[in-house]
PDB file of C-alpha atoms and ligand atoms in Angstrom:
ATOM      1  CA  MET A   1       0.000   0.000   0.000  1.00  0.00           C
ATOM      2  CA  THR A   2       1.307   3.414  -0.856  1.00  0.00           C
ATOM      3  CA  ARG A   3       0.799   6.123   1.700  1.00  0.00           C
ATOM      4  CA  ARG A   4       1.124   9.711   0.747  1.00  0.00           C
ATOM      5  CA  LEU A   5       1.344  12.631   3.095  1.00  0.00           C
ATOM      6  CA  THR A   6       0.751  16.156   2.007  1.00  0.00           C
ATOM      7  CA  ILE A   7       2.748  18.417   4.231  1.00  0.00           C
ATOM      8  CA  THR A   8       1.244  21.832   4.486  1.00  0.00           C
ATOM      9  CA  THR A   9       2.287  24.864   6.414  1.00  0.00           C
ATOM     10  CA  THR A  10      -0.372  23.970   8.986  1.00  0.00           C
ATOM     11  CA  LEU A  11       1.260  20.624   9.835  1.00  0.00           C
ATOM     12  CA  SER A  12       2.536  20.794  13.385  1.00  0.00           C
ATOM     13  CA  LEU A  13       6.063  19.881  14.392  1.00  0.00           C
ATOM     14  CA  ALA A  14       4.689  16.944  16.402  1.00  0.00           C
ATOM     15  CA  ALA A  15       2.956  15.570  13.319  1.00  0.00           C
ATOM     16  CA  MET A  16       6.154  15.923  11.296  1.00  0.00           C
ATOM     17  CA  VAL A  17       8.087  13.987  13.939  1.00  0.00           C
ATOM     18  CA  ALA A  18       5.390  11.307  13.924  1.00  0.00           C
ATOM     19  CA  ALA A  19       5.520  11.113  10.131  1.00  0.00           C
ATOM     20  CA  ALA A  20       9.288  10.704  10.278  1.00  0.00           C
ATOM     21  CA  SER A  21       8.965   7.895  12.822  1.00  0.00           C
ATOM     22  CA  LEU A  22       6.578   6.090  10.470  1.00  0.00           C
ATOM     23  CA  GLY A  23       9.192   6.248   7.747  1.00  0.00           C
ATOM     24  CA  ILE A  24       7.142   8.524   5.568  1.00  0.00           C
ATOM     25  CA  GLY A  25       9.131  10.766   3.326  1.00  0.00           C
ATOM     26  CA  GLN A  26      12.481   9.338   4.460  1.00  0.00           C
ATOM     27  CA  GLU A  27      13.824   9.184   0.926  1.00  0.00           C
ATOM     28  CA  GLY A  28      14.947  12.723   1.628  1.00  0.00           C
ATOM     29  CA  PRO A  29      14.393  15.907  -0.237  1.00  0.00           C
ATOM     30  CA  LYS A  30      14.302  15.771  -3.994  1.00  0.00           C
ATOM     31  CA  VAL A  31      17.315  17.477  -5.445  1.00  0.00           C
ATOM     32  CA  GLY A  32      18.715  18.002  -8.906  1.00  0.00           C
ATOM     33  CA  TYR A  33      17.184  17.887 -12.368  1.00  0.00           C
ATOM     34  CA  LYS A  34      15.700  15.364 -14.799  1.00  0.00           C
ATOM     35  CA  ASP A  35      14.939  17.751 -17.668  1.00  0.00           C
ATOM     36  CA  THR A  36      18.623  18.248 -18.472  1.00  0.00           C
ATOM     37  CA  PRO A  37      20.758  16.579 -21.185  1.00  0.00           C
ATOM     38  CA  MET A  38      22.011  13.044 -20.635  1.00  0.00           C
ATOM     39  CA  LEU A  39      25.695  12.705 -19.773  1.00  0.00           C
ATOM     40  CA  PRO A  40      27.820  10.340 -21.910  1.00  0.00           C
ATOM     41  CA  GLY A  41      27.004   6.762 -20.945  1.00  0.00           C
ATOM     42  CA  GLY A  42      23.272   7.410 -21.058  1.00  0.00           C
ATOM     43  CA  LYS A  43      22.693   6.749 -17.350  1.00  0.00           C
ATOM     44  CA  TRP A  44      22.538  10.140 -15.661  1.00  0.00           C
ATOM     45  CA  HIS A  45      21.212  13.557 -16.492  1.00  0.00           C
ATOM     46  CA  VAL A  46      23.317  16.656 -15.888  1.00  0.00           C
ATOM     47  CA  HIS A  47      22.764  17.469 -12.151  1.00  0.00           C
ATOM     48  CA  ASP A  48      20.887  14.164 -11.661  1.00  0.00           C
ATOM     49  CA  GLY A  49      19.760  13.935  -8.030  1.00  0.00           C
ATOM     50  CA  ASP A  50      19.380  10.140  -8.229  1.00  0.00           C
ATOM     51  CA  ARG A  51      23.108   9.516  -8.625  1.00  0.00           C
ATOM     52  CA  PRO A  52      24.572   7.771  -5.542  1.00  0.00           C
ATOM     53  CA  GLN A  53      25.658  10.180  -2.847  1.00  0.00           C
ATOM     54  CA  PRO A  54      29.386  10.003  -2.011  1.00  0.00           C
ATOM     55  CA  PRO A  55      29.964   8.236   1.338  1.00  0.00           C
ATOM     56  CA  ILE A  56      30.521  10.548   4.272  1.00  0.00           C
ATOM     57  CA  ILE A  57      33.873  10.079   5.981  1.00  0.00           C
ATOM     58  CA  THR A  58      35.845  11.981   8.596  1.00  0.00           C
ATOM     59  CA  PRO A  59      39.001  13.498   7.151  1.00  0.00           C
ATOM     60  CA  GLY A  60      42.325  13.079   8.911  1.00  0.00           C
ATOM     61  CA  THR A  61      44.570  15.692  10.446  1.00  0.00           C
ATOM     62  CA  ALA A  62      47.917  17.029   9.284  1.00  0.00           C
ATOM     63  CA  SER A  63      51.161  15.852  10.848  1.00  0.00           C
ATOM     64  CA  THR A  64      53.748  18.052  12.491  1.00  0.00           C
ATOM     65  CA  GLN A  65      57.426  17.271  13.017  1.00  0.00           C
ATOM     66  CA  ASP A  66      56.545  16.255  16.598  1.00  0.00           C
ATOM     67  CA  GLU A  67      53.298  14.352  16.044  1.00  0.00           C
ATOM     68  CA  PRO A  68      51.890  12.216  13.250  1.00  0.00           C
ATOM     69  CA  GLY A  69      48.429  13.251  12.109  1.00  0.00           C
ATOM     70  CA  ARG A  70      45.307  11.101  12.149  1.00  0.00           C
ATOM     71  CA  ALA A  71      44.265   9.031   9.110  1.00  0.00           C
ATOM     72  CA  PRO A  72      40.911   9.572   7.367  1.00  0.00           C
ATOM     73  CA  SER A  73      38.174   7.390   8.872  1.00  0.00           C
ATOM     74  CA  ASP A  74      37.976   5.038   5.875  1.00  0.00           C
ATOM     75  CA  ALA A  75      41.729   4.366   5.627  1.00  0.00           C
ATOM     76  CA  VAL A  76      43.464   1.085   6.413  1.00  0.00           C
ATOM     77  CA  ALA A  77      46.279   1.887   8.852  1.00  0.00           C
ATOM     78  CA  LEU A  78      49.377  -0.116   7.930  1.00  0.00           C
ATOM     79  CA  PHE A  79      51.508   1.471  10.638  1.00  0.00           C
ATOM     80  CA  ASP A  80      50.218   3.589  13.485  1.00  0.00           C
ATOM     81  CA  GLY A  81      53.454   3.737  15.464  1.00  0.00           C
ATOM     82  CA  ARG A  82      52.788   0.767  17.717  1.00  0.00           C
ATOM     83  CA  ASP A  83      53.823  -2.465  16.011  1.00  0.00           C
ATOM     84  CA  LEU A  84      54.589  -4.274  12.748  1.00  0.00           C
ATOM     85  CA  SER A  85      51.503  -6.482  12.870  1.00  0.00           C
ATOM     86  CA  HIS A  86      50.403  -5.421   9.372  1.00  0.00           C
ATOM     87  CA  TRP A  87      53.705  -6.529   7.822  1.00  0.00           C
ATOM     88  CA  HIS A  88      55.754  -9.638   7.162  1.00  0.00           C
ATOM     89  CA  ASP A  89      59.292 -10.160   5.969  1.00  0.00           C
ATOM     90  CA  GLY A  90      58.385 -11.172   2.427  1.00  0.00           C
ATOM     91  CA  LYS A  91      58.634 -14.893   3.212  1.00  0.00           C
ATOM     92  CA  GLY A  92      55.673 -14.991   5.580  1.00  0.00           C
ATOM     93  CA  GLY A  93      57.776 -14.549   8.750  1.00  0.00           C
ATOM     94  CA  PRO A  94      57.573 -11.606  11.137  1.00  0.00           C
ATOM     95  CA  ALA A  95      58.875  -8.250   9.918  1.00  0.00           C
ATOM     96  CA  LYS A  96      62.180  -7.533  11.636  1.00  0.00           C
ATOM     97  CA  TRP A  97      62.432  -3.752  11.416  1.00  0.00           C
ATOM     98  CA  LYS A  98      62.727  -1.907  14.729  1.00  0.00           C
ATOM     99  CA  ILE A  99      60.101   0.161  16.513  1.00  0.00           C
ATOM    100  CA  GLY A 100      61.445   3.404  17.942  1.00  0.00           C
ATOM    101  CA  GLU A 101      62.694   6.903  17.159  1.00  0.00           C
ATOM    102  CA  GLY A 102      59.106   8.049  16.615  1.00  0.00           C
ATOM    103  CA  GLY A 103      58.230   5.320  14.122  1.00  0.00           C
ATOM    104  CA  MET A 104      59.776   2.193  12.667  1.00  0.00           C
ATOM    105  CA  VAL A 105      63.324   1.964  11.394  1.00  0.00           C
ATOM    106  CA  VAL A 106      64.766  -0.193   8.643  1.00  0.00           C
ATOM    107  CA  ALA A 107      67.001  -2.809  10.251  1.00  0.00           C
ATOM    108  CA  PRO A 108      69.575  -3.119   7.458  1.00  0.00           C
ATOM    109  CA  GLY A 109      70.067  -6.653   6.239  1.00  0.00           C
ATOM    110  CA  THR A 110      66.750  -7.976   7.585  1.00  0.00           C
ATOM    111  CA  GLY A 111      65.036  -7.539   4.231  1.00  0.00           C
ATOM    112  CA  SER A 112      62.197  -5.547   2.799  1.00  0.00           C
ATOM    113  CA  ILE A 113      58.830  -5.690   4.535  1.00  0.00           C
ATOM    114  CA  VAL A 114      55.563  -6.538   2.796  1.00  0.00           C
ATOM    115  CA  SER A 115      52.029  -5.615   3.834  1.00  0.00           C
ATOM    116  CA  LYS A 116      49.620  -8.423   4.717  1.00  0.00           C
ATOM    117  CA  ASP A 117      46.788  -6.432   3.143  1.00  0.00           C
ATOM    118  CA  GLU A 118      46.606  -6.161  -0.620  1.00  0.00           C
ATOM    119  CA  PHE A 119      45.400  -3.220  -2.679  1.00  0.00           C
ATOM    120  CA  GLY A 120      44.562  -2.327  -6.268  1.00  0.00           C
ATOM    121  CA  ASP A 121      43.807   1.296  -7.127  1.00  0.00           C
ATOM    122  CA  CYS A 122      44.594   3.237  -3.980  1.00  0.00           C
ATOM    123  CA  GLN A 123      45.670   6.404  -2.232  1.00  0.00           C
ATOM    124  CA  LEU A 124      48.682   5.851   0.018  1.00  0.00           C
ATOM    125  CA  HIS A 125      50.169   8.148   2.639  1.00  0.00           C
ATOM    126  CA  LEU A 126      53.455   7.579   4.439  1.00  0.00           C
ATOM    127  CA  GLU A 127      56.008   9.678   6.234  1.00  0.00           C
ATOM    128  CA  TRP A 128      59.713   9.043   6.232  1.00  0.00           C
ATOM    129  CA  ALA A 129      62.877  10.569   7.648  1.00  0.00           C
ATOM    130  CA  SER A 130      66.308  10.005   6.161  1.00  0.00           C
ATOM    131  CA  PRO A 131      69.123   8.864   8.484  1.00  0.00           C
ATOM    132  CA  THR A 132      70.939  11.637  10.323  1.00  0.00           C
ATOM    133  CA  PRO A 133      73.775  12.419  10.270  1.00  0.00           C
ATOM    134  CA  PRO A 134      73.709  11.526   6.557  1.00  0.00           C
ATOM    135  CA  LYS A 135      76.076   8.790   5.415  1.00  0.00           C
ATOM    136  CA  GLY A 136      77.123   7.867   1.901  1.00  0.00           C
ATOM    137  CA  LYS A 137      76.229   9.577  -1.335  1.00  0.00           C
ATOM    138  CA  ASP A 138      74.316   9.102  -4.553  1.00  0.00           C
ATOM    139  CA  GLN A 139      72.107   5.991  -4.337  1.00  0.00           C
ATOM    140  CA  GLY A 140      73.867   4.932  -1.134  1.00  0.00           C
ATOM    141  CA  ARG A 141      72.335   7.717   0.976  1.00  0.00           C
ATOM    142  CA  GLY A 142      69.002   7.148   2.667  1.00  0.00           C
ATOM    143  CA  ASN A 143      67.810   4.712   0.005  1.00  0.00           C
ATOM    144  CA  SER A 144      64.544   2.867   0.493  1.00  0.00           C
ATOM    145  CA  GLY A 145      61.478   2.570  -1.682  1.00  0.00           C
ATOM    146  CA  LEU A 146      57.740   2.184  -1.783  1.00  0.00           C
ATOM    147  CA  MET A 147      56.556  -0.543  -4.133  1.00  0.00           C
ATOM    148  CA  PHE A 148      52.961  -1.123  -5.147  1.00  0.00           C
ATOM    149  CA  PHE A 149      52.197  -4.776  -5.923  1.00  0.00           C
ATOM    150  CA  GLY A 150      55.689  -5.357  -4.482  1.00  0.00           C
ATOM    151  CA  ARG A 151      57.163  -4.275  -7.809  1.00  0.00           C
ATOM    152  CA  TYR A 152      56.283  -0.736  -8.959  1.00  0.00           C
ATOM    153  CA  GLU A 153      58.859   1.389  -7.115  1.00  0.00           C
ATOM    154  CA  MET A 154      58.380   4.981  -6.061  1.00  0.00           C
ATOM    155  CA  GLN A 155      61.854   5.939  -4.917  1.00  0.00           C
ATOM    156  CA  ILE A 156      62.677   7.007  -1.393  1.00  0.00           C
ATOM    157  CA  LEU A 157      66.127   8.580  -1.084  1.00  0.00           C
ATOM    158  CA  ASP A 158      67.898  11.326   0.823  1.00  0.00           C
ATOM    159  CA  ASN A 159      68.100  13.911  -1.944  1.00  0.00           C
ATOM    160  CA  TYR A 160      68.864  16.877   0.283  1.00  0.00           C
ATOM    161  CA  ASP A 161      72.213  18.142  -1.013  1.00  0.00           C
ATOM    162  CA  ASN A 162      72.852  14.762  -2.655  1.00  0.00           C
ATOM    163  CA  ILE A 163      73.178  14.371  -6.418  1.00  0.00           C
ATOM    164  CA  THR A 164      72.092  11.192  -8.133  1.00  0.00           C
ATOM    165  CA  TYR A 165      70.674  10.274 -11.525  1.00  0.00           C
ATOM    166  CA  PRO A 166      67.294  12.013 -11.962  1.00  0.00           C
ATOM    167  CA  ASP A 167      65.188   8.879 -12.422  1.00  0.00           C
ATOM    168  CA  GLY A 168      66.596   7.599  -9.128  1.00  0.00           C
ATOM    169  CA  GLN A 169      65.644  10.646  -7.035  1.00  0.00           C
ATOM    170  CA  ALA A 170      63.098  10.718  -4.229  1.00  0.00           C
ATOM    171  CA  GLY A 171      59.685  10.819  -5.894  1.00  0.00           C
ATOM    172  CA  ALA A 172      60.925   9.193  -9.109  1.00  0.00           C
ATOM    173  CA  VAL A 173      59.230   6.247 -10.690  1.00  0.00           C
ATOM    174  CA  TYR A 174      62.522   4.447 -10.247  1.00  0.00           C
ATOM    175  CA  GLY A 175      64.429   3.994 -13.487  1.00  0.00           C
ATOM    176  CA  GLN A 176      61.639   5.626 -15.517  1.00  0.00           C
ATOM    177  CA  VAL A 177      60.458   9.136 -14.662  1.00  0.00           C
ATOM    178  CA  PRO A 178      62.234  11.779 -12.511  1.00  0.00           C
ATOM    179  CA  PRO A 179      60.163  13.895 -10.109  1.00  0.00           C
ATOM    180  CA  LEU A 180      59.026  17.285 -11.446  1.00  0.00           C
ATOM    181  CA  VAL A 181      60.954  19.025  -8.648  1.00  0.00           C
ATOM    182  CA  ASN A 182      63.233  18.102  -5.765  1.00  0.00           C
ATOM    183  CA  ALA A 183      61.118  18.961  -2.701  1.00  0.00           C
ATOM    184  CA  SER A 184      63.338  17.136  -0.189  1.00  0.00           C
ATOM    185  CA  ARG A 185      63.660  18.145   3.440  1.00  0.00           C
ATOM    186  CA  LYS A 186      66.842  17.740   5.477  1.00  0.00           C
ATOM    187  CA  PRO A 187      67.889  14.355   6.857  1.00  0.00           C
ATOM    188  CA  GLY A 188      66.146  13.656  10.149  1.00  0.00           C
ATOM    189  CA  GLU A 189      63.066  15.731   9.302  1.00  0.00           C
ATOM    190  CA  TRP A 190      59.761  13.977   8.710  1.00  0.00           C
ATOM    191  CA  GLN A 191      58.615  14.140   5.088  1.00  0.00           C
ATOM    192  CA  THR A 192      55.284  13.154   3.564  1.00  0.00           C
ATOM    193  CA  TYR A 193      54.766  10.902   0.550  1.00  0.00           C
ATOM    194  CA  ASP A 194      51.255  10.778  -0.951  1.00  0.00           C
ATOM    195  CA  VAL A 195      50.558   8.621  -3.978  1.00  0.00           C
ATOM    196  CA  MET A 196      47.432   8.026  -6.026  1.00  0.00           C
ATOM    197  CA  PHE A 197      48.116   4.721  -7.766  1.00  0.00           C
ATOM    198  CA  THR A 198      46.085   3.242 -10.620  1.00  0.00           C
ATOM    199  CA  ALA A 199      46.860  -0.442 -11.052  1.00  0.00           C
ATOM    200  CA  PRO A 200      47.537  -1.875 -14.500  1.00  0.00           C
ATOM    201  CA  ARG A 201      44.942  -4.155 -16.084  1.00  0.00           C
ATOM    202  CA  PHE A 202      45.716  -7.295 -18.055  1.00  0.00           C
ATOM    203  CA  LYS A 203      43.828  -9.299 -20.642  1.00  0.00           C
ATOM    204  CA  ALA A 204      43.145 -13.004 -20.124  1.00  0.00           C
ATOM    205  CA  ASP A 205      46.045 -13.902 -22.412  1.00  0.00           C
ATOM    206  CA  GLY A 206      48.445 -11.846 -20.277  1.00  0.00           C
ATOM    207  CA  ALA A 207      48.720  -8.883 -22.633  1.00  0.00           C
ATOM    208  CA  LEU A 208      48.619  -5.413 -21.103  1.00  0.00           C
ATOM    209  CA  GLU A 209      45.160  -3.857 -21.280  1.00  0.00           C
ATOM    210  CA  SER A 210      46.030  -0.551 -19.556  1.00  0.00           C
ATOM    211  CA  PRO A 211      49.252   0.545 -17.820  1.00  0.00           C
ATOM    212  CA  ALA A 212      49.715   1.733 -14.239  1.00  0.00           C
ATOM    213  CA  TYR A 213      49.591   5.460 -13.458  1.00  0.00           C
ATOM    214  CA  VAL A 214      50.793   7.475 -10.475  1.00  0.00           C
ATOM    215  CA  THR A 215      50.193  10.945  -9.170  1.00  0.00           C
ATOM    216  CA  THR A 216      52.559  11.793  -6.314  1.00  0.00           C
ATOM    217  CA  LEU A 217      53.024  14.608  -3.824  1.00  0.00           C
ATOM    218  CA  ILE A 218      56.156  14.908  -1.718  1.00  0.00           C
ATOM    219  CA  ASN A 219      55.842  17.285   1.218  1.00  0.00           C
ATOM    220  CA  GLY A 220      52.613  18.504  -0.390  1.00  0.00           C
ATOM    221  CA  VAL A 221      54.325  19.314  -3.709  1.00  0.00           C
ATOM    222  CA  LEU A 222      53.351  17.619  -6.972  1.00  0.00           C
ATOM    223  CA  VAL A 223      56.215  15.485  -8.295  1.00  0.00           C
ATOM    224  CA  GLN A 224      54.359  13.022 -10.568  1.00  0.00           C
ATOM    225  CA  ASN A 225      51.247  14.084 -12.478  1.00  0.00           C
ATOM    226  CA  HIS A 226      49.283  11.102 -13.814  1.00  0.00           C
ATOM    227  CA  THR A 227      52.566   9.514 -14.895  1.00  0.00           C
ATOM    228  CA  GLN A 228      52.307   6.363 -16.967  1.00  0.00           C
ATOM    229  CA  LEU A 229      54.512   3.477 -15.834  1.00  0.00           C
ATOM    230  CA  LEU A 230      56.492   1.446 -18.350  1.00  0.00           C
ATOM    231  CA  GLY A 231      56.403  -1.578 -16.067  1.00  0.00           C
ATOM    232  CA  PRO A 232      57.812  -2.775 -12.742  1.00  0.00           C
ATOM    233  CA  MET A 233      61.072  -1.540 -11.218  1.00  0.00           C
ATOM    234  CA  ALA A 234      64.140  -2.497 -13.209  1.00  0.00           C
ATOM    235  CA  PHE A 235      67.810  -1.625 -12.598  1.00  0.00           C
ATOM    236  CA  ARG A 236      69.881  -0.763 -15.671  1.00  0.00           C
ATOM    237  CA  ALA A 237      67.202  -2.309 -17.864  1.00  0.00           C
ATOM    238  CA  LEU A 238      63.923  -1.544 -19.589  1.00  0.00           C
ATOM    239  CA  PRO A 239      60.954  -2.837 -17.625  1.00  0.00           C
ATOM    240  CA  GLN A 240      58.318  -5.185 -18.941  1.00  0.00           C
ATOM    241  CA  TYR A 241      54.872  -5.809 -17.531  1.00  0.00           C
ATOM    242  CA  THR A 242      53.968  -9.318 -16.498  1.00  0.00           C
ATOM    243  CA  LYS A 243      50.373 -10.239 -15.693  1.00  0.00           C
ATOM    244  CA  HIS A 244      49.203 -10.185 -12.082  1.00  0.00           C
ATOM    245  CA  GLY A 245      45.912 -10.032 -10.220  1.00  0.00           C
ATOM    246  CA  PRO A 246      43.825  -6.968  -9.406  1.00  0.00           C
ATOM    247  CA  LYS A 247      45.389  -6.515  -5.953  1.00  0.00           C
ATOM    248  CA  GLY A 248      48.879  -6.812  -4.496  1.00  0.00           C
ATOM    249  CA  PRO A 249      50.855  -5.900  -1.372  1.00  0.00           C
ATOM    250  CA  ILE A 250      52.757  -2.750  -0.506  1.00  0.00           C
ATOM    251  CA  LEU A 251      56.499  -3.310  -0.079  1.00  0.00           C
ATOM    252  CA  LEU A 252      58.929  -1.048   1.794  1.00  0.00           C
ATOM    253  CA  GLN A 253      62.487  -1.580   0.710  1.00  0.00           C
ATOM    254  CA  ASP A 254      65.496  -2.465   2.850  1.00  0.00           C
ATOM    255  CA  HIS A 255      68.327  -0.881   0.871  1.00  0.00           C
ATOM    256  CA  SER A 256      70.814  -1.112   3.767  1.00  0.00           C
ATOM    257  CA  ASN A 257      70.087   2.381   5.150  1.00  0.00           C
ATOM    258  CA  PRO A 258      68.257   2.982   8.490  1.00  0.00           C
ATOM    259  CA  THR A 259      65.409   5.098   7.103  1.00  0.00           C
ATOM    260  CA  ARG A 260      62.532   5.808   9.513  1.00  0.00           C
ATOM    261  CA  PHE A 261      58.810   5.553   8.713  1.00  0.00           C
ATOM    262  CA  ARG A 262      55.616   6.580  10.483  1.00  0.00           C
ATOM    263  CA  ASN A 263      51.907   7.108   9.834  1.00  0.00           C
ATOM    264  CA  ILE A 264      51.306   4.768   6.882  1.00  0.00           C
ATOM    265  CA  TRP A 265      47.743   4.383   5.640  1.00  0.00           C
ATOM    266  CA  VAL A 266      45.972   3.359   2.462  1.00  0.00           C
ATOM    267  CA  ARG A 267      42.534   4.084   1.053  1.00  0.00           C
ATOM    268  CA  GLU A 268      41.151   1.935  -1.709  1.00  0.00           C
ATOM    269  CA  ILE A 269      39.868   4.019  -4.606  1.00  0.00           C
ATOM    270  CA  LYS A 270      36.342   2.860  -5.303  1.00  0.00           C
ATOM    271  CA  ASN A 271      34.020   4.227  -7.935  1.00  0.00           C
ATOM    272  CA  ILE A 272      30.775   4.742  -6.031  1.00  0.00           C
ATOM    273  CA  GLU A 273      28.704   4.100  -9.160  1.00  0.00           C
ATOM    274  CA  GLN A 274      30.483   0.834 -10.031  1.00  0.00           C
ATOM    275  CA  PRO A 275      30.812  -0.997  -6.703  1.00  0.00           C
TER     276      PRO A 275
HETATM  277 MG1  LIG B   1      65.043   2.397  -3.602  1.00  0.00          MG
END
C-alpha cells in the first residue's frame, strides 16, 4: 500500500516527527534535475539527483614534526606507530624492522617488509625521515622505496644536497620518470609521501590492457602528475609488464640504510557508481 502525506504549512512539528517515525518521506528531499541533457554513458542527467551520494567520511589531520596526524576514517592503517603487525618479511615470517625513534626503522640486512593487506587502485600516505647524520652519497644515501604490488617502485632517497641520476631521485618512478621538482627536506626531518596509484589491467592472455599510473606529492608538492609506468622496477634495464591479479601488497624496501617511517595508511579508490 502506498501512503502519501501532504505536508502543508499547517502541519505541526509533532505531526512531522510522527511522520518521520513512520518512515514517511524518508527518501529525503528531492534534489537536482531530470529535464537536463544526458551525460555520456546514457545513465545520468546533468545534475541528476538520483546519482549515488558520495559516502561521508571523517578526514584526517595534518602531521607536524613532533606528532603524526590522524588518518581519514575510511583508511586502512598499515603502521600507526605501535607495532609491525600489518607486515611480514616477504617470506611470511615476522617483519624484523625496529620500533622506535618516533616510528619504525629499517634494520639493514633484515630484508624488505611486505604488507599483509593487498590493494589495487589506492591512495597511500606515508612519512619518512632520512638517516641523520647523513652517510654515503648518490644511491647509497638514505635509500629505500615504496613498491605497489611489491614491484612498482616509487623511490625514497635522501636527496637533500645529494646528487644522483634524476630517475633515481626521491619521488621518481625508479628507473623511468624523474620527479618534477626536488622537494626534499633535510635528513632527520619527517617528510610526507602521498601517492594516487592506478593499477595496471591485463587481458586473459596476459597482454597489457592498460598501464599503471601514479600521481605523487612529496611534502605537499606535486612530483608526478598522472605519470604512466612502463612496467615494474628495473635496474639498468627496460621494464616489462607481467600479468598479475587486481590486488597486491605494498612493499617497503630495505636498501641497507636505516630510514625511519611513520603514519602509513591506504585508502582503496572505489568508484561509487560501479561498486
Ligand atoms: Mg630504492
